[in-house]
Coordinates of C-alpha atoms in Angstrom, one line a residue:
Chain A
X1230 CA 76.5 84.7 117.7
X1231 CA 73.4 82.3 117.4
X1232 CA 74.3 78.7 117.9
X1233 CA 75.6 77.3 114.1
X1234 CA 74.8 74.0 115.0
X1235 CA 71.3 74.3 114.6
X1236 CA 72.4 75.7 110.5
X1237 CA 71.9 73.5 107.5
X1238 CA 74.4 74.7 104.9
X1239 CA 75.4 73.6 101.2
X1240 CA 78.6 72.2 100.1
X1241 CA 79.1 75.9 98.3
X1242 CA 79.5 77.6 102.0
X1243 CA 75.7 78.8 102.1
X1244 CA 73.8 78.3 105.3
X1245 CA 70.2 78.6 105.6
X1246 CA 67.4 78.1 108.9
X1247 CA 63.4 77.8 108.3
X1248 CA 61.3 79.5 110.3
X1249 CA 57.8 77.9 108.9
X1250 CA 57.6 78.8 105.5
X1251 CA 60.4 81.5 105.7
X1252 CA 63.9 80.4 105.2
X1253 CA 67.3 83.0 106.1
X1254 CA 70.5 82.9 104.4
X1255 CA 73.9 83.7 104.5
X1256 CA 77.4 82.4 104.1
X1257 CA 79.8 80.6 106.7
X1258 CA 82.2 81.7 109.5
X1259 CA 85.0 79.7 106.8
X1260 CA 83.8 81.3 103.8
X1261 CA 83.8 85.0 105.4
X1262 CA 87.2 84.0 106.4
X1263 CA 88.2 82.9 103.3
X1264 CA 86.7 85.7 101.1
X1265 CA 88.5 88.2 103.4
X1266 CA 87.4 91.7 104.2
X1267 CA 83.8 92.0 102.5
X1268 CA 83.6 95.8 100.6
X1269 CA 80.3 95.3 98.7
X1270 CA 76.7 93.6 98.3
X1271 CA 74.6 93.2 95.9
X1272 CA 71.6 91.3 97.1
X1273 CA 68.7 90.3 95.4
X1274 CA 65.5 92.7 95.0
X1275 CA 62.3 91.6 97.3
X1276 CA 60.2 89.3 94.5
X1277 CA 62.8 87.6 93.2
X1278 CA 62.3 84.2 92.1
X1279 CA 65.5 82.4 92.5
X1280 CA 66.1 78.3 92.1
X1281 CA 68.1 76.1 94.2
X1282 CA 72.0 76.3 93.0
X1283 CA 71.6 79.7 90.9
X1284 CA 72.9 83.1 91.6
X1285 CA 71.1 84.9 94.6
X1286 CA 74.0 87.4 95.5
X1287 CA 77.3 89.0 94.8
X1288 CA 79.6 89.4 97.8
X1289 CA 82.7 91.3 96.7
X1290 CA 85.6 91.2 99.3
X1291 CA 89.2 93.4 98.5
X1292 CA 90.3 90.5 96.5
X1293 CA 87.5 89.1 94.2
X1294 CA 83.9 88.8 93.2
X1295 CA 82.0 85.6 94.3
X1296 CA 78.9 83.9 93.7
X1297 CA 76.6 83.3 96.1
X1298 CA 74.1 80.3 95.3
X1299 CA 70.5 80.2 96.6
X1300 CA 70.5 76.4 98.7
X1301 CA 66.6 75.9 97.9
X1302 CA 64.3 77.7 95.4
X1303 CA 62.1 80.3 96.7
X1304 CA 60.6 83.9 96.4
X1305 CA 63.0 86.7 97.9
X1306 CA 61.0 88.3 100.8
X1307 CA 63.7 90.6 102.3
X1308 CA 67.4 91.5 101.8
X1309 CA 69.3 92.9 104.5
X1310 CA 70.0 96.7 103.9
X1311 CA 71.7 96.6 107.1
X1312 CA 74.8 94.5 105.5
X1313 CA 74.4 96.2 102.4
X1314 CA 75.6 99.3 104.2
X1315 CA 77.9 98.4 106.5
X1316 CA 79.0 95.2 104.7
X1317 CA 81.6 94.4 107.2
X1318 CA 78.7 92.6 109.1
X1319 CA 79.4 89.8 106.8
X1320 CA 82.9 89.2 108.8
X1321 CA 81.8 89.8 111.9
X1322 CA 78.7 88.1 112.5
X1323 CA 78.3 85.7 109.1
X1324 CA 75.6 83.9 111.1
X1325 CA 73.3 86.9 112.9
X1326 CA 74.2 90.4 111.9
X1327 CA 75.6 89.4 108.9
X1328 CA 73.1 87.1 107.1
X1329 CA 72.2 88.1 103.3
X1330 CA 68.2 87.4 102.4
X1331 CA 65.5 85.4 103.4
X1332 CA 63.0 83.6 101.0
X1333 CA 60.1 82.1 100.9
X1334 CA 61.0 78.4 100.3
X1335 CA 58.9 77.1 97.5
X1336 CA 59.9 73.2 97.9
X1337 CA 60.6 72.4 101.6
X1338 CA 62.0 69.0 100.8
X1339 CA 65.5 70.3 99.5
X1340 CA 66.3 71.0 102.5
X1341 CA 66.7 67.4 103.5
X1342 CA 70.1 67.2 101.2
X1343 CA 72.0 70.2 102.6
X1344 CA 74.4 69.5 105.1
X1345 CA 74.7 69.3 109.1
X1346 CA 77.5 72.3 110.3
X1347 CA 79.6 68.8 111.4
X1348 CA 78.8 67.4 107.8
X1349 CA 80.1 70.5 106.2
X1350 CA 83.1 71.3 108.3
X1351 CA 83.7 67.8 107.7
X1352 CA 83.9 67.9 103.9
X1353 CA 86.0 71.0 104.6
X1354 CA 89.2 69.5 105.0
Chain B
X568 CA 93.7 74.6 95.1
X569 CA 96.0 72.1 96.7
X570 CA 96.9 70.5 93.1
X571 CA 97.8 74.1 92.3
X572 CA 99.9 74.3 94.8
X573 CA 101.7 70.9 94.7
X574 CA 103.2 72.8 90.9
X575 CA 104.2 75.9 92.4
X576 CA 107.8 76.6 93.3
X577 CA 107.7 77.3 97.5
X578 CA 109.0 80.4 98.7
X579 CA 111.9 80.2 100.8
X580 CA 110.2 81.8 103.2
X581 CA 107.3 79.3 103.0
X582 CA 107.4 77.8 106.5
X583 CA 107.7 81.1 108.4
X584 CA 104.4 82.8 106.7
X585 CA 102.2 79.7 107.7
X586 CA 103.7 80.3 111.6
X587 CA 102.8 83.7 110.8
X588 CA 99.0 83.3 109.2
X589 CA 99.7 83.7 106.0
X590 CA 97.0 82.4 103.2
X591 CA 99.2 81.0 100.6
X592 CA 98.0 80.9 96.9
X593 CA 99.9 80.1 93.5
X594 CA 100.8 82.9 91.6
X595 CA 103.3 83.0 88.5
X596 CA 104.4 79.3 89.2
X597 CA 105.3 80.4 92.9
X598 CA 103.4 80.0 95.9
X599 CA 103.3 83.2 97.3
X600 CA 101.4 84.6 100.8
X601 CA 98.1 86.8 99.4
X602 CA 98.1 87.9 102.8
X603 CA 98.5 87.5 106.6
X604 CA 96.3 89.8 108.5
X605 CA 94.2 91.1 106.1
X606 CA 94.4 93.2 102.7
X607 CA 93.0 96.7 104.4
X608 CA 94.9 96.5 107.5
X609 CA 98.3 95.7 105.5
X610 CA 98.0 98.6 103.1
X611 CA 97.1 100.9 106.1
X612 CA 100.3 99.9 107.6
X613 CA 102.4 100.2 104.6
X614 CA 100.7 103.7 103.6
X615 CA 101.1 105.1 107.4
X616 CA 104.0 102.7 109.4
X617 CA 105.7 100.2 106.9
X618 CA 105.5 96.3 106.0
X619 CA 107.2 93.9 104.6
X620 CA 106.6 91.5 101.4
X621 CA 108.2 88.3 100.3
X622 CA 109.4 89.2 96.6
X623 CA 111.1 86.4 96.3
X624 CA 109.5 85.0 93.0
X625 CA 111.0 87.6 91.1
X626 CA 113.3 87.2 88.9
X627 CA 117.2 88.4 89.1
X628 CA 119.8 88.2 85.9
X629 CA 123.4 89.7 85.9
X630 CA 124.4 91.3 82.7
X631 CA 128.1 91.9 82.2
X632 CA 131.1 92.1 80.3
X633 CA 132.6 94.1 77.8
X634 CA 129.6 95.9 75.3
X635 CA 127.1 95.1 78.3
X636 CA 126.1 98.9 78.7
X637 CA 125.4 98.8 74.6
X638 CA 123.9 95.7 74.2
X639 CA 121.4 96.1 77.1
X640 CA 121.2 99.5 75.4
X641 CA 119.6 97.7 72.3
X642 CA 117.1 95.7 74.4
X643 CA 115.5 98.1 76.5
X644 CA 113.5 101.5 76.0
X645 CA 115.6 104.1 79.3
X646 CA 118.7 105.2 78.6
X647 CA 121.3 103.0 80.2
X648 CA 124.1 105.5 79.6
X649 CA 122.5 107.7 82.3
X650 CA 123.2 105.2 84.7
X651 CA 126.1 105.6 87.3
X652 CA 127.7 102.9 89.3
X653 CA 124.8 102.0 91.8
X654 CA 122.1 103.8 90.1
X655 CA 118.6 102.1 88.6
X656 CA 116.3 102.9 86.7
X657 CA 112.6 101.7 85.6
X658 CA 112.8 100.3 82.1
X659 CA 110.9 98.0 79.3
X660 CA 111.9 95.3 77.2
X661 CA 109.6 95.4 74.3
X662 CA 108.8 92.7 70.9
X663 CA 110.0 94.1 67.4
X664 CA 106.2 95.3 67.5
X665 CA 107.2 98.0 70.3
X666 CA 104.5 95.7 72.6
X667 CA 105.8 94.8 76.4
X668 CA 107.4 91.8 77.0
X669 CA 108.3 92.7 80.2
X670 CA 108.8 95.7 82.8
X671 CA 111.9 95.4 84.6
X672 CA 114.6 97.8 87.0
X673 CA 118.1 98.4 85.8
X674 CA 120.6 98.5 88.2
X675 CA 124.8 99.2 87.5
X676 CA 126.5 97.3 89.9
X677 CA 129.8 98.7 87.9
X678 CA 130.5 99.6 84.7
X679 CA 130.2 96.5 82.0
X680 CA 128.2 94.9 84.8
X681 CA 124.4 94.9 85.6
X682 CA 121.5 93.8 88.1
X683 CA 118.1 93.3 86.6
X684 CA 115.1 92.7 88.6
X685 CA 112.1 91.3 86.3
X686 CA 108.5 90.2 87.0
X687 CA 108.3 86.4 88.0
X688 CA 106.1 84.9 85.3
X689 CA 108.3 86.4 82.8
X690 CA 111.7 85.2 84.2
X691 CA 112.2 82.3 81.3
X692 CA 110.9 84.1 78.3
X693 CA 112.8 87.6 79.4
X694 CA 115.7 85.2 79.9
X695 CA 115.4 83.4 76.5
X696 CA 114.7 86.8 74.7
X697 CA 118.0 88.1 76.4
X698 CA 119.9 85.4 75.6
X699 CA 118.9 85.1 71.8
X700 CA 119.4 89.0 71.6
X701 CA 122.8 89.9 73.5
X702 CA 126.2 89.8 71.5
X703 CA 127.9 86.0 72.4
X704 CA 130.7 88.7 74.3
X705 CA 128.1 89.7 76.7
X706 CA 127.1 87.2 79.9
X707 CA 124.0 86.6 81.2
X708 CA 123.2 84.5 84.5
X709 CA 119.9 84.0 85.9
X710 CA 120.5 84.1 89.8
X711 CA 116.9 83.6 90.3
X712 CA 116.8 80.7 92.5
X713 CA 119.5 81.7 94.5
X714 CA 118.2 84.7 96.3
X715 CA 115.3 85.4 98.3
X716 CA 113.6 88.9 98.1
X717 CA 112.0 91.0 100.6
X718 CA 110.2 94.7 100.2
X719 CA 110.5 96.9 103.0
X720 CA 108.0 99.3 102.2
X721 CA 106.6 102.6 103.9
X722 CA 107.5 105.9 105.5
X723 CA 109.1 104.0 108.4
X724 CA 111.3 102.0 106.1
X725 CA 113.8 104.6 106.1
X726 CA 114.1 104.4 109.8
X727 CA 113.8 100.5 109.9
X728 CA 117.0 100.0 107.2
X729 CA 118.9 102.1 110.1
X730 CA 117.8 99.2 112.7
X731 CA 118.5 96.5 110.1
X732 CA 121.8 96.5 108.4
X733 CA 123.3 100.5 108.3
X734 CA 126.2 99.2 109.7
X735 CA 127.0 97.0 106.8
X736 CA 125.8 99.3 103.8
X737 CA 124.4 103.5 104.0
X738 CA 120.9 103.4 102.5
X739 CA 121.2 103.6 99.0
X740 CA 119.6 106.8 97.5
X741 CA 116.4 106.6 95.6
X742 CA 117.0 103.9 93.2
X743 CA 120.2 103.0 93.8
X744 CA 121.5 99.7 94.8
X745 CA 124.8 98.8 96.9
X746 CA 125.9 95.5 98.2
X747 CA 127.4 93.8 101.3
X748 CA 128.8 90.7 102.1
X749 CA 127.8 88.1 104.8
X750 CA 129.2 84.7 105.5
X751 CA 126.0 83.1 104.1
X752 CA 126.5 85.3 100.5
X753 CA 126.3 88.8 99.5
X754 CA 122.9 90.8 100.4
X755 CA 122.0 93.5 97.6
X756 CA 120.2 96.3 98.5
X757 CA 117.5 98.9 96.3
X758 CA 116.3 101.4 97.1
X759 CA 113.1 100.7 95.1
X760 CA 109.6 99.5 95.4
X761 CA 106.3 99.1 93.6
X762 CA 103.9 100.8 96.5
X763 CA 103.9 104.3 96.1
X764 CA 105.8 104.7 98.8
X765 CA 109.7 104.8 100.2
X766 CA 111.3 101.8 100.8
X767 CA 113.9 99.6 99.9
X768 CA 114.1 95.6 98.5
X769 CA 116.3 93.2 100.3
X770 CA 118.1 90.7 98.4
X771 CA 119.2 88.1 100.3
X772 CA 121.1 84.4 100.2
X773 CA 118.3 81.5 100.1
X774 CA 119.1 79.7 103.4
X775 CA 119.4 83.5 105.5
X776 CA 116.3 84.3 104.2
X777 CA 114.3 83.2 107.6
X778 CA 116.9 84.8 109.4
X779 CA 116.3 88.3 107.6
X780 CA 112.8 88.3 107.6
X781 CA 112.2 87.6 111.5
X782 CA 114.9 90.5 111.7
X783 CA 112.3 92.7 109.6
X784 CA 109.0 91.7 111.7
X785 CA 111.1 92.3 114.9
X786 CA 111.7 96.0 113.9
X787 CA 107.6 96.5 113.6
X788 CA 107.2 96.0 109.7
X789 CA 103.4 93.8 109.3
X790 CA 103.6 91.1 107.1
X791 CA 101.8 91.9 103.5
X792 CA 101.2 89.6 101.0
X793 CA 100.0 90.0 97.1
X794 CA 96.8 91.3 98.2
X795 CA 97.7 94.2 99.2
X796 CA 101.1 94.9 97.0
X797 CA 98.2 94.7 93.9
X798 CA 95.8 97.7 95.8
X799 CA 99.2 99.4 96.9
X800 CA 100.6 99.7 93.0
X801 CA 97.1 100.4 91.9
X802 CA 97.1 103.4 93.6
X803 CA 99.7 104.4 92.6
X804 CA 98.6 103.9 89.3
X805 CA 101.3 101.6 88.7
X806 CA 100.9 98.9 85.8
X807 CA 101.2 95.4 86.4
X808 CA 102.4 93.4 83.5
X809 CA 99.6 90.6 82.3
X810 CA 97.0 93.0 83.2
X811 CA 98.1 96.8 82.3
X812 CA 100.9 95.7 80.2
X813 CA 101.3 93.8 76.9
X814 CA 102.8 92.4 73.9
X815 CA 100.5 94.0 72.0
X816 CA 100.4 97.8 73.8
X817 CA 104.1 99.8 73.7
X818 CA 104.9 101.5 77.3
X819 CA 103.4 105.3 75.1
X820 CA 100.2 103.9 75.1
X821 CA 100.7 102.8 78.9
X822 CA 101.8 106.7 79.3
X823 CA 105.7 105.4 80.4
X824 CA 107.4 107.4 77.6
X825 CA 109.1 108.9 80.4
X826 CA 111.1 105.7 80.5
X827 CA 111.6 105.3 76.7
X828 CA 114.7 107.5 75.0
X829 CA 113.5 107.6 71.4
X830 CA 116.5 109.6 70.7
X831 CA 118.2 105.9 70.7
X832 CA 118.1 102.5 68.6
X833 CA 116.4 99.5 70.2
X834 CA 113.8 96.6 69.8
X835 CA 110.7 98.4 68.8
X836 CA 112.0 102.3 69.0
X837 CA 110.6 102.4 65.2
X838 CA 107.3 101.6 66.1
X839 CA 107.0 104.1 69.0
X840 CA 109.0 106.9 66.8
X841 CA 105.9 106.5 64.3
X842 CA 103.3 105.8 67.1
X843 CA 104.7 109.4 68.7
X844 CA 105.0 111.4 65.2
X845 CA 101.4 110.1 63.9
X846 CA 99.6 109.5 67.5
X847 CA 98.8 106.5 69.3
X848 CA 96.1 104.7 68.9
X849 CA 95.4 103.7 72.7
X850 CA 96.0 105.5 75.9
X851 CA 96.1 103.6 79.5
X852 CA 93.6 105.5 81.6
X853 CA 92.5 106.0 85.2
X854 CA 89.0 105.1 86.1
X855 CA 87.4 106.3 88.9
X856 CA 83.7 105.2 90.2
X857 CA 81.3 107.8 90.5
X858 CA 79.0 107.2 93.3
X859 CA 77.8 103.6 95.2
X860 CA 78.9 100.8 93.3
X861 CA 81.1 97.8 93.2
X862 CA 84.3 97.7 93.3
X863 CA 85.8 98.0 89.8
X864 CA 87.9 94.4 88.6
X865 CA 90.0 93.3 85.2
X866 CA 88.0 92.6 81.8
X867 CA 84.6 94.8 82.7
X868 CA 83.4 96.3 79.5
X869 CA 83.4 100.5 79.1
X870 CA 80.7 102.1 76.8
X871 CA 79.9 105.8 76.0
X872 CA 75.8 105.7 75.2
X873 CA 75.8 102.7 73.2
X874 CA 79.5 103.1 72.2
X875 CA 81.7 100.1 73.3
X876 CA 85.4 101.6 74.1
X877 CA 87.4 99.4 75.6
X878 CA 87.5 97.3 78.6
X879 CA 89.7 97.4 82.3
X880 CA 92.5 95.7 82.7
X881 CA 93.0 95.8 86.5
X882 CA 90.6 97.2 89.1
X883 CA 89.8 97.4 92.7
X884 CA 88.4 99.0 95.4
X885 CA 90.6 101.7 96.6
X886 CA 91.3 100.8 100.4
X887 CA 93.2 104.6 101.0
X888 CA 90.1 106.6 99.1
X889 CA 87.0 104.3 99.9
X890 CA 86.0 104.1 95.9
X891 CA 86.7 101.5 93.3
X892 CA 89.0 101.9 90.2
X893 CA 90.5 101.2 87.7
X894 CA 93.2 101.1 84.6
X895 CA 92.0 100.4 81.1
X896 CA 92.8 101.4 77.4
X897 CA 90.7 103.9 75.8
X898 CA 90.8 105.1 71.9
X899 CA 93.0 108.1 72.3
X900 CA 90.4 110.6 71.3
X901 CA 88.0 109.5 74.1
X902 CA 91.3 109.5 76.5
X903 CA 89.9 112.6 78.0
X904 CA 90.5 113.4 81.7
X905 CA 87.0 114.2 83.2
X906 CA 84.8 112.6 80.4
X907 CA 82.7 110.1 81.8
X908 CA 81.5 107.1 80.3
X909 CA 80.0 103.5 82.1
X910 CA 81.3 100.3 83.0
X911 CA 79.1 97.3 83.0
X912 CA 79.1 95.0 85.9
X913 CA 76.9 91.6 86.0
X914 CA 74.5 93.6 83.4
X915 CA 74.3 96.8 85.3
X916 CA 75.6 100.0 84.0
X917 CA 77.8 102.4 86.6
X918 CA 79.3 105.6 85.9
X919 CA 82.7 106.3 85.9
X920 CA 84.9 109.4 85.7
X921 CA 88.9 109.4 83.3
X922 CA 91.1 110.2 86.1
X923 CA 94.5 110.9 86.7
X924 CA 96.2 107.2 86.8
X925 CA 98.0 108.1 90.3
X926 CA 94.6 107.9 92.1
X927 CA 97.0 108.3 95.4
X928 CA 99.9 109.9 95.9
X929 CA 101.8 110.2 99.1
X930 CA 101.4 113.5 100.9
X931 CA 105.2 115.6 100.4
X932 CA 107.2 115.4 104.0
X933 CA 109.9 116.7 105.2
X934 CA 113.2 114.4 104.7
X935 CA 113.9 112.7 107.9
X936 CA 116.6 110.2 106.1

């Protein structure tokens, strides 16, 4: 598993990393754990536009349908088809294997208010 | 969450579930365990080994006295003359409107005197309904807060009760109840259960609840919590009252008429006479998805073409068959086993198939009890 530490995530259990212009997301290790066994995706199509704190995904565990909220906005470049079809990737690697889409962040500066992974396990408990 | 929580009722067994990893959430005023290991790997082991659940926030009333068998008789829709000592059945308690107040098991302990096992979020109005109803003659005692409840649930169950207490009390036969005393209170046995499969529920005093319970996990049952006891009955096709059944739907419409005697008079039998001479308006169906999709959940709307029909009123994705579905209440002409029509999820459109409403039932075996 990549190092988390180096993760900004939102207060909603999103984490996100930029790689230049080209930002990845996924949930956290606590949400995964939380949610329970994952058992269906629905992930954005490429060309999305979505904003920062609106629907990107649907992650559907045994239990319940949740929300998952785009940290920045930004123009869907790829959703992972790998997770899609084996969606228990989402439990077992929430941070590699497991992430959900990347986008192309419009307004880098949002990123400044998302959290540290101390800040957010932090606010946790 | 938490301020939830700090209003539910704690289950006795509250402290030995968080030793033993189990997520607690409120449910029906209780705080209850939604599960311990994980929703999939608990229904496995309850459909192929056997677990355990902590019932405990269901309800427990003792009817008794002389004109009990009648006036229960009055109240609910099975026939409670069938019943011998130590017998049960599956029965409803229904509004003057023939709609559900609640679903409930009948047990005779002995004659003019009765065990009732009701859901936990109905246990004051079924109480308050009882009371207003039954003949001043007639007792009724809500023992509730005195037991704690356990479901030993699976095809090992049988083999576990022989482990666990056959030297106090022979297994019950299917749906029969027998008691034994202990020094903490009397222990009350069923042998009932709300998973589709054999098993028995444990009745036990409050303070040797912990005591029971390690007993269980230390014969090999897997702690299961509300998670999977909802995927478990849904299977099974079993309703859940709240979601498959209400005051305004009568048990025909759910397809129980199996547990309704119309040849008898009680709380809402005129409505179901007319609803079975002139046809019923609704019909509980199965839904099945057809192809990828998600998994299928309470309140999504069903259309056929551009014709709304109804809406489901508990869903999920099947852990035993790999596809989600579903119950829901369908006009009774389009109540049509293999017509398809479409649910709509988040704006999308799926296809579904009318299936039979016990998606899973448990492969015939030989008796080894």
């Amino acid at each position: 598993m990549p190092d988390s530490s180096s993760l900004l995530f939102a207060a909603s259990h999103e984490w996100i990393t930029r790689d230049s212009d080209i930002a990845t997301i996924g949930i956290s290790d606590h949400a995964q754990s939380e949610l329970g066994e994952v058992v269906y995706l629905e992930l954005p199509a490429v060309g999305t536009q979505v904003k920062a704190g609106e629907r990107l995904a649907v992650i559907e565990s045994v239990k319940a349908a949740s929300d998952i909220y785009a940290p920045v906005d930004g123009e869907v470049v790829e959703s992972n088809a790998a997770a899609a079809s084996d969606t228990s990737l989402v439990n077992t690697s929430p941070y590699d294997q497991g992430w959900l889409c990347k986008i192309r962040v419009a307004e880098p500066s949002q990123l400044d208010s998302l959290l540290s992974e101390s800040a957010y396990l932090a606010q946790l408990s | 969450m938490h301020d939830g929580m700090s209003e539910s009722i704690p289950s006795p067994l509250q402290a030995t579930h968080l030793r033993h990893g189990g997520k607690l959430v409120p449910f029906a005023g209780f705080s209850m365990p939604v599960q311990f290991s994980g929703i999939t790997a608990e229904h496995q082991a309850v459909r192929q080994q056997v677990g355990v659940f902590d019932i405990s926030h269901m309800g427990q009333f003792i009817v008794s006295g002389v004109g009990a068998a009648e006036a229960l008789e009055s109240l609910l829709t099975n026939r409670v003359g069938k019943l011998q000592p130590g017998g049960g059945q599956y029965t409803l308690m229904l509004n003057e409107a023939g709609g559900v107040i609640d679903d409930l098991i009948l047990y005779q302990l002995a004659p003019d005197r009765y065990f009732l096992v009701v859901n936990a979020s109905m246990i004051a109005e079924d109480f308050a309904w009882m009371r207003k109803h039954l003949p001043a003659g007639v007792n009724l005692e809500d023992h509730s807060a005195g037991f704690a409840g356990m479901a030993i649930q699976g095809p090992q169950a049988v083999a576990l009760y022989d482990k666990l207490c056959a030297t106090h009390l022979p297994l019950p036969p299917r749906n029969g109840i027998g008691i034994f005393p202990t020094t903490d209170g009397d222990c009350i046995v069923c042998r009932t259960g709300y998973t589709g499969e054999d098993g028995f529920e444990f009745f036990c005093p409050v303070v040797a609840a912990e005591n029971w319970w390690e007993k269980i996990l230390g014969l090999g049952a897997v702690p299961c919590g509300l998670g999977a006891r909802d995927t478990l009955r849904l299977e099974s096709g079993f309703p859940l009252n709240g979601n498959d059944l209400s005051p305004t739907r009568t048990p025909l419409e759910a397809g129980l008429g199996v547990f309704v005697d119309l040849s008898k008079t009680f709380i809402g039998q005129p409505i179901l006479t007319h609803q079975k001479d002139h046809g019923l308006p609704s019909k509980l169906c199965g839904l099945k998805m057809l192809g990828k999709g998600p998994p299928l959940r309470a309140h999504y709307p069903i259309s056929n073409e551009e014709i709304p029909l109804g809406e489901t009123c508990s869903g999920g994705m099947s852990p035993t068959l790999g596809y989600g579905i579903a119950l829901a209440y369908l006009p009774a002409d389009a109540a049509n086993l293999g017509a398809q029509y479409s649910v709509e999820i988040r704006g999308t459109r799926y296809p579904v198939e009318i299936v039979k409403k016990s998606f899973y039932k448990r492969p015939a075996t030989a008796s080894n009890s």
